[in-house]
Amino acid sequence: MTPAAADALNRLREHITTPHALSLRPDDAARVRQAADRLGAQLASATHDLLIIALAGGSGVGKSSLINALAGATIAEAAEQRPCTLQPTLYLHQAIPASELPAELTASARLVTHNRPELRFKILIDTPDLDSFATSNRAAARTILKAAGLVLYVFSPEKYWEERAWSVIRDERRFSASLAVLNKADLATPDELEQAAIEIRHRFAELGCPSLPILRISAARHIPRDDGTIPPPAAPIDEFPSLRAHIETELRDGDIARMRRAQRLRLLDHLENTLAQLFPPDLHARLDALESLAATAIESQSLRLTADLHPTLAAADLELRPQATLRLHRHFFGPFRAWLALADLLTITLPRLARHVRGLGGGPSPDLDDLLTGSSTDALDHAFRAWSDQLRDQIYAARLPLDRWRRDTASFPIDILAADLVRELRLRHGLLDASPSRRLTLVAHSASLVGWAIPMLLAAAALASLLIRLLHGQPTGGFDLLALVLTTTALAFTLLHGLTALALTGLTPPPANVGRHAIAAVLRRHFGRVLTTYREAIEADLDAIHHALQTLRALVETPGPVPLPPADLPTTSAELPPPLTRQTAQPTFQPDPAAASPSPAPLLLDSDHPNPPPTHVPTPPAPTPTTPAPSQPPEPETSPNAPNLSPAELFRQAVLRRSPGRP
């Protein structure tokens, strides 16, 4: 396995096992880990594009005899005891370093090496019995099946219904290329063989592959004796030569690479489909709908909270609005500033002092942090809990991660919410504005200049009137002129004060709206931050999972170099010992054409499931049948409608028909 693939799988497993926003239930997490382990096993066993061929089945069906027949020597013990195969046997080429094979395959296995060039890139494994009472044996068999590229499910006429074996087949069959082998054909009558084949075909049809090839063989008849001779054939039908020819010669290195690549794509599709079932593709649309509902819930909670906090907001406005007026008046200067200070003293300072000293009017404390405590904090907490509970119900209905929402809302700081409401009220009253607006500056400067001009002009007019009186010999003390100037100045400042207040309209919000807008802004900010944190955590997990899947897909879909066959590898099956053929004598049992198996069909893969997951592996057209080599004895047709091809060639087409990239 490449470091990039290992890192992607580790990151994927980490996001599944470690609690994140997208936390899974234990059974769902186990499903994802199982799918990731299957893909990891295939990537780990792909160092040299080796094809791992696993012989799987129950005890006593002849798995060990089959691997001995394929090896041409007794390399595994064959017995009738249960369980029979306790230790896996690996039959591999001596040029394959055992250290480069997955540790799961070699940890407890017995290695048998050979130097046969036709099996240079193929490894045969005799697996533990699938129906063993020991769970460790069945677990070891499952581990081997996860790494296998081709699985030969071995049955016998007296052992093909064991449910423990079928439970493993049901879980693992669709992830590897597979076929069924009905062994011990020499120990059963044609009727018994046909009945067993029908039953096996029916069980595979229930698993979604009604046309899986079933080869009837007699493996024990192909194990050399101590003197090197082969026992004579004893079964009317023996398709072992076809199986041997396909494995040894017709399954080329390029075919192996394409099969392995197709299998990895199927396993990756299965992993993506498993994650898609747990994390729906429309998760972003569900989050958008949740945000829309959250905005509506915030508005409704702000209206309800405004009504609940109306007395507190009115008291806060009574405290903050005079402060805002005093702050505005600081921007004026000159005589008009003195006039405003006098007006503020009479209208703001003295009434405020009277309220605090004498307790008139029930005025609030000047400390707004104390003002918005007690019942106000309780109201804010109740509003947040009502909002979070409403969204929690929607999250549950939309199948979004509920545990993360509970963690995010469990420790929400209500005290910070109350402090921010105080700050928002001050801000909306203009108490936290660092620099005055252009409008305030223009009005203040204009009114202040006019305030300078009014008394100066009135004083100049009074002085001119006094001089005129003196020139006309009218002595006067000038008190009437002073009173006139002061009265006129007061009237002018009063008019200027009113015009200034009219010009500053809008710089301070109306008392009826400031509290509602402040509450709505605070709720949108804090409640929206909780929802944003929740969404960002989910999207971060999705991005990490999708990035890992994209990395794996890029590695799986990148075609690697296809190894060339060795120079001494036979190119046709004619260079091998001639395979056994069916007896030409007419058998006493004639199978029912309706129940007979048609010509070998493509092996059932994951895409043939009744509800197949989306796959990125295109299905190419079936290859054009080729005529067997003239030097090879022709095999009888398996059905009246089958083409005139050897069983080995038909089986080769069945295995490779779905391999991508095949010409």
XYZ file of C-alpha atoms in Angstrom:
663
model
C 0.000 0.000 0.000
C 1.345 3.430 -0.908
C 1.896 5.979 1.893
C -0.794 8.234 0.384
C -3.380 5.439 0.457
C -2.430 4.451 4.003
C -2.674 8.077 5.150
C -6.079 8.533 3.495
C -7.440 5.350 5.101
C -6.033 6.320 8.497
C -7.618 9.779 8.294
C -10.913 8.197 7.301
C -10.800 5.734 10.193
C -9.819 8.527 12.594
C -12.868 10.572 11.638
C -15.061 7.531 12.161
C -13.649 6.347 15.495
C -12.823 9.705 17.137
C -15.859 11.779 18.205
C -16.343 14.604 15.725
C -19.352 16.510 14.526
C -20.312 13.560 12.325
C -20.245 11.001 15.093
C -21.659 7.580 14.290
C -23.394 4.941 16.298
C -21.173 1.942 17.104
C -22.869 -0.338 14.564
C -22.648 2.307 11.809
C -19.001 2.989 12.635
C -18.334 -0.753 12.451
C -19.876 -0.857 8.955
C -17.605 1.939 7.754
C -14.523 0.384 9.342
C -15.355 -2.956 7.725
C -15.688 -1.325 4.296
C -12.428 0.598 4.825
C -10.657 -2.568 5.970
C -11.799 -4.388 2.819
C -10.372 -1.663 0.613
C -7.220 -1.477 2.739
C -6.695 -5.219 2.399
C -6.917 -4.978 -1.394
C -4.581 -1.984 -1.545
C -2.117 -3.684 0.805
C -2.023 -6.815 -1.350
C -1.433 -4.925 -4.600
C 2.344 -4.491 -4.404
C 2.989 -6.457 -7.595
C -0.595 -6.640 -8.876
C -0.742 -10.112 -7.445
C -3.929 -12.087 -7.771
C -4.829 -13.791 -4.518
C -7.028 -16.814 -5.208
C -8.772 -18.026 -2.071
C -10.307 -21.479 -1.737
C -13.205 -21.081 0.686
C -15.798 -23.507 1.942
C -16.956 -25.677 4.792
C -15.081 -28.487 6.423
C -14.698 -31.716 4.480
C -15.642 -30.256 1.068
C -12.152 -30.788 -0.389
C -10.472 -27.373 -0.257
C -7.155 -28.921 0.672
C -7.525 -31.543 -2.060
C -8.233 -28.781 -4.568
C -5.124 -26.770 -3.675
C -3.079 -29.992 -3.794
C -4.459 -30.715 -7.263
C -3.710 -27.193 -8.477
C -0.216 -27.377 -6.967
C 0.411 -30.844 -8.425
C 1.662 -32.071 -5.044
C 0.410 -32.666 -1.523
C 1.041 -29.322 0.207
C -1.978 -29.265 2.563
C -3.424 -31.958 4.767
C -6.803 -33.259 3.672
C -9.067 -34.929 6.215
C -12.707 -35.427 7.017
C -12.525 -34.160 10.592
C -14.288 -30.938 11.663
C -12.673 -28.506 11.526
C -10.244 -29.723 8.905
C -8.226 -26.656 7.783
C -6.979 -24.835 10.869
C -3.949 -23.063 9.396
C -4.045 -21.233 6.036
C -1.689 -22.563 3.390
C -0.156 -20.071 0.917
C 1.124 -21.464 -2.381
C 3.220 -18.696 -3.950
C 6.120 -18.164 -6.309
C 9.557 -18.115 -4.757
C 10.243 -14.658 -6.255
C 7.436 -13.080 -4.189
C 8.874 -11.735 -0.913
C 6.676 -12.773 1.978
C 7.532 -9.492 3.715
C 5.646 -7.552 1.027
C 2.423 -9.468 1.588
C -0.189 -8.215 4.069
C 0.605 -9.272 7.600
C -2.938 -10.578 7.974
C -2.180 -13.260 5.371
C 1.229 -14.385 6.543
C 0.896 -14.039 10.349
C -0.287 -17.612 11.007
C -0.053 -19.140 7.538
C 2.169 -21.897 6.236
C 4.094 -20.788 3.138
C 4.825 -23.207 0.314
C 6.927 -21.803 -2.525
C 7.344 -22.962 -6.109
C 9.058 -21.820 -9.299
C 6.234 -22.347 -11.800
C 6.172 -19.389 -14.214
C 2.467 -19.801 -14.992
C 1.700 -18.894 -11.366
C 4.277 -16.091 -11.106
C 1.716 -13.406 -10.143
C -0.876 -15.671 -8.497
C -1.137 -16.859 -4.915
C -3.336 -19.787 -3.929
C -4.634 -19.841 -0.346
C -6.375 -22.697 1.403
C -8.534 -20.855 3.958
C -9.870 -22.073 7.331
C -13.296 -23.639 7.260
C -16.189 -21.195 6.949
C -18.450 -23.385 9.098
C -15.987 -23.835 11.931
C -17.373 -23.551 15.441
C -14.274 -21.538 16.368
C -14.990 -17.859 15.694
C -11.254 -17.224 15.278
C -11.187 -19.579 12.272
C -14.127 -17.826 10.620
C -12.546 -14.435 11.347
C -9.276 -15.584 9.742
C -11.196 -16.783 6.692
C -12.990 -13.427 6.412
C -9.648 -11.618 6.569
C -8.311 -13.677 3.657
C -11.493 -13.177 1.622
C -11.169 -9.395 2.042
C -7.729 -9.522 0.394
C -8.640 -12.071 -2.302
C -9.199 -11.017 -5.885
C -10.789 -14.329 -6.912
C -12.648 -16.675 -4.554
C -13.411 -20.301 -5.374
C -16.336 -21.314 -3.176
C -15.947 -25.062 -2.772
C -18.894 -27.359 -2.019
C -19.458 -31.096 -2.089
C -22.611 -33.120 -2.782
C -23.033 -33.851 0.922
C -21.938 -30.399 2.234
C -23.511 -27.395 0.546
C -26.223 -26.143 2.924
C -24.250 -25.241 6.087
C -25.653 -21.863 7.233
C -22.455 -20.735 8.972
C -20.612 -21.002 5.672
C -23.402 -19.244 3.759
C -23.455 -16.369 6.268
C -19.819 -15.632 5.378
C -20.513 -16.019 1.659
C -23.487 -13.678 1.986
C -21.260 -10.947 3.461
C -18.142 -11.328 1.308
C -19.247 -12.698 -2.071
C -20.029 -9.438 -3.847
C -16.642 -7.860 -3.138
C -14.526 -10.300 -5.153
C -14.747 -12.145 -8.420
C -16.066 -15.597 -7.580
C -17.323 -18.913 -8.846
C -18.664 -22.096 -7.302
C -16.883 -25.439 -7.398
C -18.824 -28.634 -6.729
C -16.114 -31.054 -5.653
C -16.148 -34.850 -5.198
C -18.059 -35.409 -8.417
C -16.681 -38.959 -8.511
C -18.437 -39.830 -5.236
C -21.963 -38.929 -6.318
C -24.402 -39.997 -8.983
C -25.347 -37.631 -11.792
C -28.736 -37.092 -10.123
C -27.086 -36.093 -6.850
C -24.664 -33.784 -8.638
C -27.453 -32.074 -10.539
C -29.577 -31.711 -7.410
C -26.646 -30.212 -5.495
C -25.898 -27.830 -8.393
C -29.545 -26.708 -8.495
C -29.566 -26.063 -4.744
C -26.281 -24.130 -4.864
C -27.480 -22.119 -7.844
C -30.699 -21.314 -5.969
C -28.777 -20.088 -2.912
C -26.571 -17.845 -5.047
C -29.671 -16.571 -6.871
C -31.014 -15.455 -3.499
C -27.776 -13.498 -3.065
C -28.311 -11.717 -6.376
C -26.285 -13.822 -8.826
C -28.512 -16.442 -10.454
C -25.998 -17.377 -13.156
C -22.787 -17.825 -11.184
C -20.698 -20.549 -12.894
C -20.661 -23.886 -11.059
C -17.846 -26.242 -12.082
C -18.153 -29.920 -11.182
C -14.769 -31.409 -10.456
C -13.073 -34.309 -8.740
C -9.979 -32.709 -7.214
C -8.692 -35.864 -5.500
C -8.371 -37.542 -8.907
C -5.805 -34.918 -9.988
C -3.371 -35.208 -7.072
C -0.278 -37.155 -8.168
C 0.404 -40.391 -6.359
C 3.666 -41.102 -4.596
C 5.043 -42.534 -7.828
C 4.058 -39.374 -9.767
C 1.156 -40.929 -11.701
C -2.333 -39.426 -11.904
C -5.344 -41.555 -10.919
C -7.665 -42.374 -13.813
C -10.848 -40.304 -14.210
C -13.877 -41.738 -12.465
C -16.599 -39.071 -12.914
C -18.827 -38.573 -15.967
C -18.219 -34.808 -15.697
C -14.903 -33.375 -14.524
C -14.209 -29.701 -15.307
C -11.018 -29.474 -13.292
C -8.837 -29.132 -16.428
C -10.864 -26.063 -17.425
C -10.355 -24.527 -13.997
C -6.638 -25.316 -14.043
C -6.183 -23.982 -17.577
C -7.905 -20.745 -16.721
C -5.923 -20.124 -13.534
C -2.560 -21.097 -14.968
C -2.549 -19.807 -18.546
C -5.639 -17.894 -19.584
C -5.629 -15.480 -16.675
C -2.812 -13.236 -17.855
C -1.004 -10.506 -15.959
C -2.852 -7.746 -17.790
C -6.131 -9.450 -16.939
C -5.065 -9.692 -13.309
C -4.267 -5.991 -13.176
C -7.644 -5.112 -14.699
C -9.476 -7.486 -12.349
C -7.705 -6.076 -9.334
C -8.378 -2.502 -10.416
C -12.054 -3.301 -11.024
C -12.275 -4.934 -7.597
C -10.701 -1.945 -5.863
C -13.148 0.336 -7.635
C -16.049 -1.824 -6.457
C -14.761 -1.744 -2.889
C -14.271 2.016 -3.078
C -17.805 2.399 -4.438
C -19.058 0.260 -1.564
C -17.208 2.458 0.939
C -18.613 5.620 -0.638
C -22.101 4.122 -0.715
C -21.851 3.155 2.969
C -20.811 6.695 3.876
C -23.542 8.139 1.640
C -26.155 6.134 3.543
C -24.894 7.542 6.838
C -24.097 11.037 5.559
C -26.721 11.860 2.893
C -25.543 13.805 -0.184
C -28.151 16.527 0.503
C -26.592 17.312 3.880
C -25.795 20.870 2.758
C -29.407 21.428 1.692
C -30.559 20.211 5.094
C -28.177 22.623 6.784
C -29.538 25.457 4.616
C -33.073 24.564 5.683
C -31.906 24.515 9.300
C -30.414 27.997 8.936
C -33.671 29.319 7.484
C -35.628 27.856 10.377
C -33.075 29.262 12.846
C -33.491 32.789 11.439
C -37.275 32.575 11.775
C -36.947 31.222 15.311
C -34.574 34.061 16.250
C -37.086 36.687 15.124
C -39.911 35.069 17.077
C -37.737 34.755 20.193
C -36.618 38.393 19.910
C -40.253 39.580 19.834
C -41.172 37.429 22.804
C -38.065 38.502 24.718
C -38.791 42.179 23.997
C -42.217 41.797 25.546
C -40.820 39.967 28.575
C -38.075 42.560 29.122
C -40.193 45.637 28.428
C -39.879 47.083 31.981
C -36.135 46.463 32.025
C -35.665 47.960 28.569
C -37.722 51.021 29.537
C -35.554 51.528 32.626
C -32.406 51.103 30.542
C -33.694 53.624 28.031
C -34.437 56.071 30.846
C -30.827 55.718 31.929
C -29.108 55.685 28.561
C -31.042 58.284 26.590
C -29.965 61.254 28.808
C -26.388 60.027 28.590
C -26.687 59.958 24.819
C -28.065 63.534 24.840
C -25.209 64.760 27.023
C -22.733 63.051 24.722
C -24.174 64.814 21.694
C -24.024 68.201 23.430
C -20.282 67.801 24.077
C -19.613 68.478 20.417
C -20.956 72.053 20.649
C -18.900 75.051 21.808
C -19.223 78.748 22.625
C -22.261 80.497 24.124
C -24.633 77.938 22.671
C -22.732 75.199 24.541
C -23.351 77.113 27.766
C -26.998 77.377 26.861
C -27.174 73.599 26.255
C -25.382 72.937 29.539
C -27.951 75.062 31.356
C -30.767 73.216 29.624
C -29.198 69.836 30.464
C -28.844 70.898 34.079
C -32.497 71.753 34.301
C -33.905 68.872 32.227
C -31.488 65.990 32.863
C -29.050 66.414 35.715
C -31.391 67.789 38.386
C -34.226 65.262 37.698
C -31.719 62.422 37.621
C -30.167 63.588 40.868
C -33.586 63.873 42.409
C -34.476 60.308 41.397
C -31.312 58.835 42.840
C -31.346 60.848 46.026
C -35.014 60.738 46.808
C -35.900 57.549 44.897
C -38.580 59.356 42.912
C -39.961 57.645 39.800
C -38.432 54.232 40.603
C -35.360 55.012 38.513
C -32.887 52.192 37.830
C -29.393 51.918 39.074
C -26.825 53.603 36.840
C -24.997 50.225 36.494
C -26.538 48.493 33.510
C -24.648 45.268 34.278
C -26.721 45.072 37.448
C -29.793 46.190 35.572
C -29.770 43.211 33.169
C -29.377 40.481 35.794
C -31.787 38.346 37.708
C -35.025 38.027 35.781
C -33.408 39.473 32.621
C -30.730 36.766 32.584
C -33.357 34.119 33.235
C -35.406 35.435 30.306
C -32.353 35.300 28.037
C -31.565 31.749 29.156
C -35.164 30.676 28.561
C -35.108 32.224 25.075
C -31.905 30.393 24.156
C -33.157 27.059 25.457
C -36.434 27.416 23.591
C -34.560 28.267 20.384
C -32.045 25.421 20.746
C -34.785 22.902 21.556
C -36.756 23.947 18.487
C -33.694 23.454 16.295
C -32.834 20.200 18.054
C -36.175 18.748 16.990
C -35.508 19.879 13.421
C -31.989 18.404 13.540
C -33.399 15.087 14.681
C -36.063 15.134 11.955
C -33.455 16.002 9.292
C -31.093 13.225 10.485
C -28.314 15.687 11.244
C -25.700 15.036 13.962
C -27.566 15.575 17.210
C -24.746 14.885 19.658
C -22.658 17.762 18.336
C -25.607 20.144 18.704
C -26.068 19.082 22.309
C -22.372 19.661 23.027
C -22.414 23.108 21.412
C -25.519 24.290 23.269
C -24.841 22.667 26.654
C -22.236 25.231 27.705
C -23.648 28.354 26.116
C -22.561 31.412 28.224
C -25.725 33.331 29.121
C -23.707 35.908 31.120
C -21.827 36.834 27.956
C -25.173 37.199 26.191
C -26.404 39.636 28.878
C -23.141 41.620 28.758
C -23.366 41.870 24.995
C -26.969 43.116 25.292
C -25.730 45.960 27.528
C -23.044 46.755 24.997
C -25.547 46.680 22.139
C -27.877 49.068 24.000
C -24.998 51.471 24.594
C -23.927 51.181 20.994
C -27.413 51.859 19.656
C -27.736 54.889 21.924
C -24.503 56.211 20.450
C -22.503 55.870 23.644
C -19.813 53.654 22.139
C -19.300 55.548 18.894
C -15.660 56.629 18.947
C -15.861 59.356 16.299
C -18.829 61.685 15.583
C -20.665 61.402 12.324
C -20.323 64.017 9.611
C -23.907 65.072 10.194
C -23.319 65.669 13.928
C -20.126 67.589 13.239
C -21.810 69.843 10.670
C -24.808 70.581 12.912
C -22.647 71.199 15.980
C -20.293 73.583 14.198
C -23.093 75.439 12.468
C -25.168 75.858 15.612
C -22.131 76.884 17.658
C -21.153 79.556 15.120
C -24.706 80.861 15.059
C -24.635 80.814 18.845
C -21.579 83.059 18.740
C -23.139 85.384 16.198
C -26.492 85.940 17.939
C -25.230 87.572 21.177
C -22.541 89.518 19.310
C -25.030 90.969 16.894
C -27.501 91.763 19.649
C -24.783 93.358 21.766
C -23.587 95.435 18.815
C -27.156 96.582 18.135
C -27.660 97.513 21.777
C -24.377 99.444 21.854
C -25.296 101.334 18.698
C -28.694 102.223 20.167
C -27.017 103.474 23.351
C -24.628 105.718 21.383
C -27.449 107.147 19.356
C -29.298 108.012 22.534
C -26.271 109.710 23.970
C -25.732 111.731 20.792
C -29.329 112.930 20.926
C -28.965 113.979 24.549
C -31.156 111.256 25.937
C -29.460 110.063 29.129
C -30.284 106.439 30.112
C -28.849 103.774 32.384
C -28.989 101.117 29.615
C -30.741 98.500 31.776
C -33.638 98.298 29.426
C -31.283 97.636 26.526
C -29.503 94.901 28.517
C -32.795 93.267 29.362
C -33.818 93.462 25.734
C -30.526 91.898 24.612
C -30.799 89.070 27.141
C -34.410 88.402 26.301
C -33.734 88.410 22.594
C -30.704 86.122 23.054
C -32.744 83.661 25.101
C -35.468 83.599 22.491
C -32.899 83.163 19.714
C -31.111 80.324 21.585
C -34.434 78.662 22.271
C -35.262 78.792 18.589
C -31.745 77.586 17.703
C -32.069 74.769 20.259
C -35.251 73.583 18.638
C -33.754 73.765 15.157
C -30.675 71.841 16.350
C -32.797 69.125 17.936
C -34.749 68.846 14.701
C -31.499 68.579 12.702
C -30.196 65.853 15.028
C -33.358 63.758 14.727
C -32.411 60.156 13.909
C -29.043 60.131 15.630
C -30.729 58.653 18.675
C -33.194 55.768 18.086
C -36.825 55.952 19.204
C -37.404 54.450 22.663
C -39.912 51.937 21.296
C -37.442 50.338 18.823
C -34.008 50.495 20.393
C -34.596 47.611 22.803
C -36.211 45.336 20.203
C -33.482 45.986 17.638
C -30.758 45.480 20.245
C -32.230 42.147 21.346
C -32.675 40.976 17.740
C -29.082 41.913 16.892
C -27.678 40.142 19.961
C -29.704 36.993 19.325
C -28.716 36.884 15.660
C -25.078 37.333 16.570
C -24.825 34.764 19.364
C -27.396 32.220 18.217
C -26.080 32.510 14.679
C -22.551 31.897 15.946
C -23.674 28.670 17.601
C -25.313 27.516 14.362
C -22.311 28.594 12.291
C -19.952 26.652 14.556
C -22.192 23.616 14.255
C -22.325 23.840 10.459
C -18.601 24.504 10.062
C -17.785 21.458 12.190
C -20.005 19.251 10.017
C -18.613 20.668 6.793
C -15.042 20.260 8.061
C -15.698 16.592 8.733
C -17.361 16.173 5.346
C -14.434 17.871 3.617
C -11.957 15.635 5.435
C -13.905 12.487 4.524
C -14.401 13.583 0.916
C -10.727 14.516 0.615
C -9.733 11.060 1.847
C -12.154 9.428 -0.612
C -10.886 11.591 -3.480
C -7.320 10.615 -2.631
C -8.257 6.936 -2.626
C -10.189 7.249 -5.903
C -7.290 9.031 -7.575
C -4.958 6.249 -6.462
C -7.358 3.465 -7.450
C -8.349 4.914 -10.822
C -4.768 5.672 -11.852
C -3.776 2.748 -14.055
C -0.463 1.260 -13.025
C 2.054 -0.467 -15.286
C 0.856 -3.887 -16.397
C 3.670 -6.434 -15.889
C 4.737 -8.458 -18.889
C 4.596 -12.245 -18.697
C 7.896 -14.074 -18.245
C 9.566 -15.320 -21.375
C 9.182 -18.969 -20.373
C 5.454 -18.708 -19.594
C 3.397 -20.897 -21.937
C 1.247 -18.870 -24.282
C -1.383 -21.516 -24.989
C -2.894 -24.295 -22.989
C -1.572 -26.771 -25.600
C 1.856 -26.659 -23.927
C 0.331 -28.029 -20.721
C -0.674 -31.642 -20.188
C -3.916 -32.174 -22.090
C -6.927 -31.648 -19.830
C -9.349 -34.422 -19.155
C -12.544 -34.392 -21.174
C -15.974 -35.607 -20.378
C -16.672 -39.190 -21.270
C -18.108 -39.568 -24.708
C -20.517 -42.281 -23.592
C -24.060 -41.074 -23.121
C -24.698 -40.718 -19.354
C -27.697 -42.424 -17.838
C -28.927 -39.094 -16.374
C -30.148 -36.374 -18.695
C -30.421 -32.987 -16.933
C -33.530 -30.918 -17.449
C -32.735 -28.219 -20.047
C -34.853 -25.707 -18.102
C -32.903 -26.362 -14.921
C -29.544 -26.710 -16.604
C -27.053 -23.926 -16.244
C -26.667 -21.695 -19.302
C -23.286 -20.883 -20.697
C -21.062 -19.307 -18.028
C -22.228 -15.764 -17.314
C -20.220 -12.865 -15.921
C -19.324 -13.298 -12.288
C -21.697 -11.498 -9.971
C -20.079 -8.345 -8.715
C -21.248 -5.594 -6.400
C -22.967 -3.771 -9.256
C -25.285 -6.752 -9.770
C -26.909 -6.367 -6.378
C -30.674 -5.693 -6.498
C -29.987 -2.222 -5.099
C -26.522 -1.529 -6.471
C -24.516 1.394 -5.140
C -23.332 4.005 -7.632
C -20.210 2.840 -9.357
C -17.628 4.608 -11.430
C -16.557 1.438 -13.199
C -17.968 1.335 -16.739
C -19.254 -1.983 -17.993
C -17.551 -2.725 -21.300
C -19.137 -4.964 -23.913
C -18.539 -8.671 -23.714
C -15.393 -9.861 -25.493
C -15.644 -11.586 -28.825
C -15.418 -15.365 -28.361
C -12.287 -16.947 -29.737
C -11.796 -20.438 -31.040
C -9.699 -22.703 -28.789
C -6.263 -23.709 -29.923
C -6.358 -26.555 -32.461
C -3.929 -28.618 -30.431
C -6.278 -28.663 -27.431
C -8.980 -31.333 -27.459
C -12.392 -29.690 -27.812
C -14.810 -29.885 -24.915
C -18.501 -30.736 -25.350
C -20.905 -27.850 -25.168
C -22.503 -27.171 -21.795
C -25.899 -26.331 -23.329
C -27.497 -26.569 -26.762
C -27.260 -22.780 -27.203
C -23.673 -22.372 -26.002
C -21.008 -21.384 -28.559
C -18.443 -23.926 -29.648
C -15.858 -22.864 -27.053
C -13.871 -24.794 -24.488
C -15.111 -24.612 -20.904
C -11.850 -22.909 -19.958
C -12.409 -20.157 -22.549
C -16.028 -19.735 -21.485
C -14.951 -19.445 -17.871
C -12.234 -16.968 -18.812
C -14.851 -14.778 -20.493
C -17.091 -15.063 -17.428
C -14.342 -13.811 -15.113
C -13.015 -11.038 -17.338
C -16.181 -9.761 -19.000
C -16.581 -7.020 -16.408
C -12.942 -6.085 -16.147
C -12.576 -2.398 -17.194
C -10.312 -1.571 -20.045
C -10.508 -4.998 -21.678
C -10.411 -4.696 -25.484
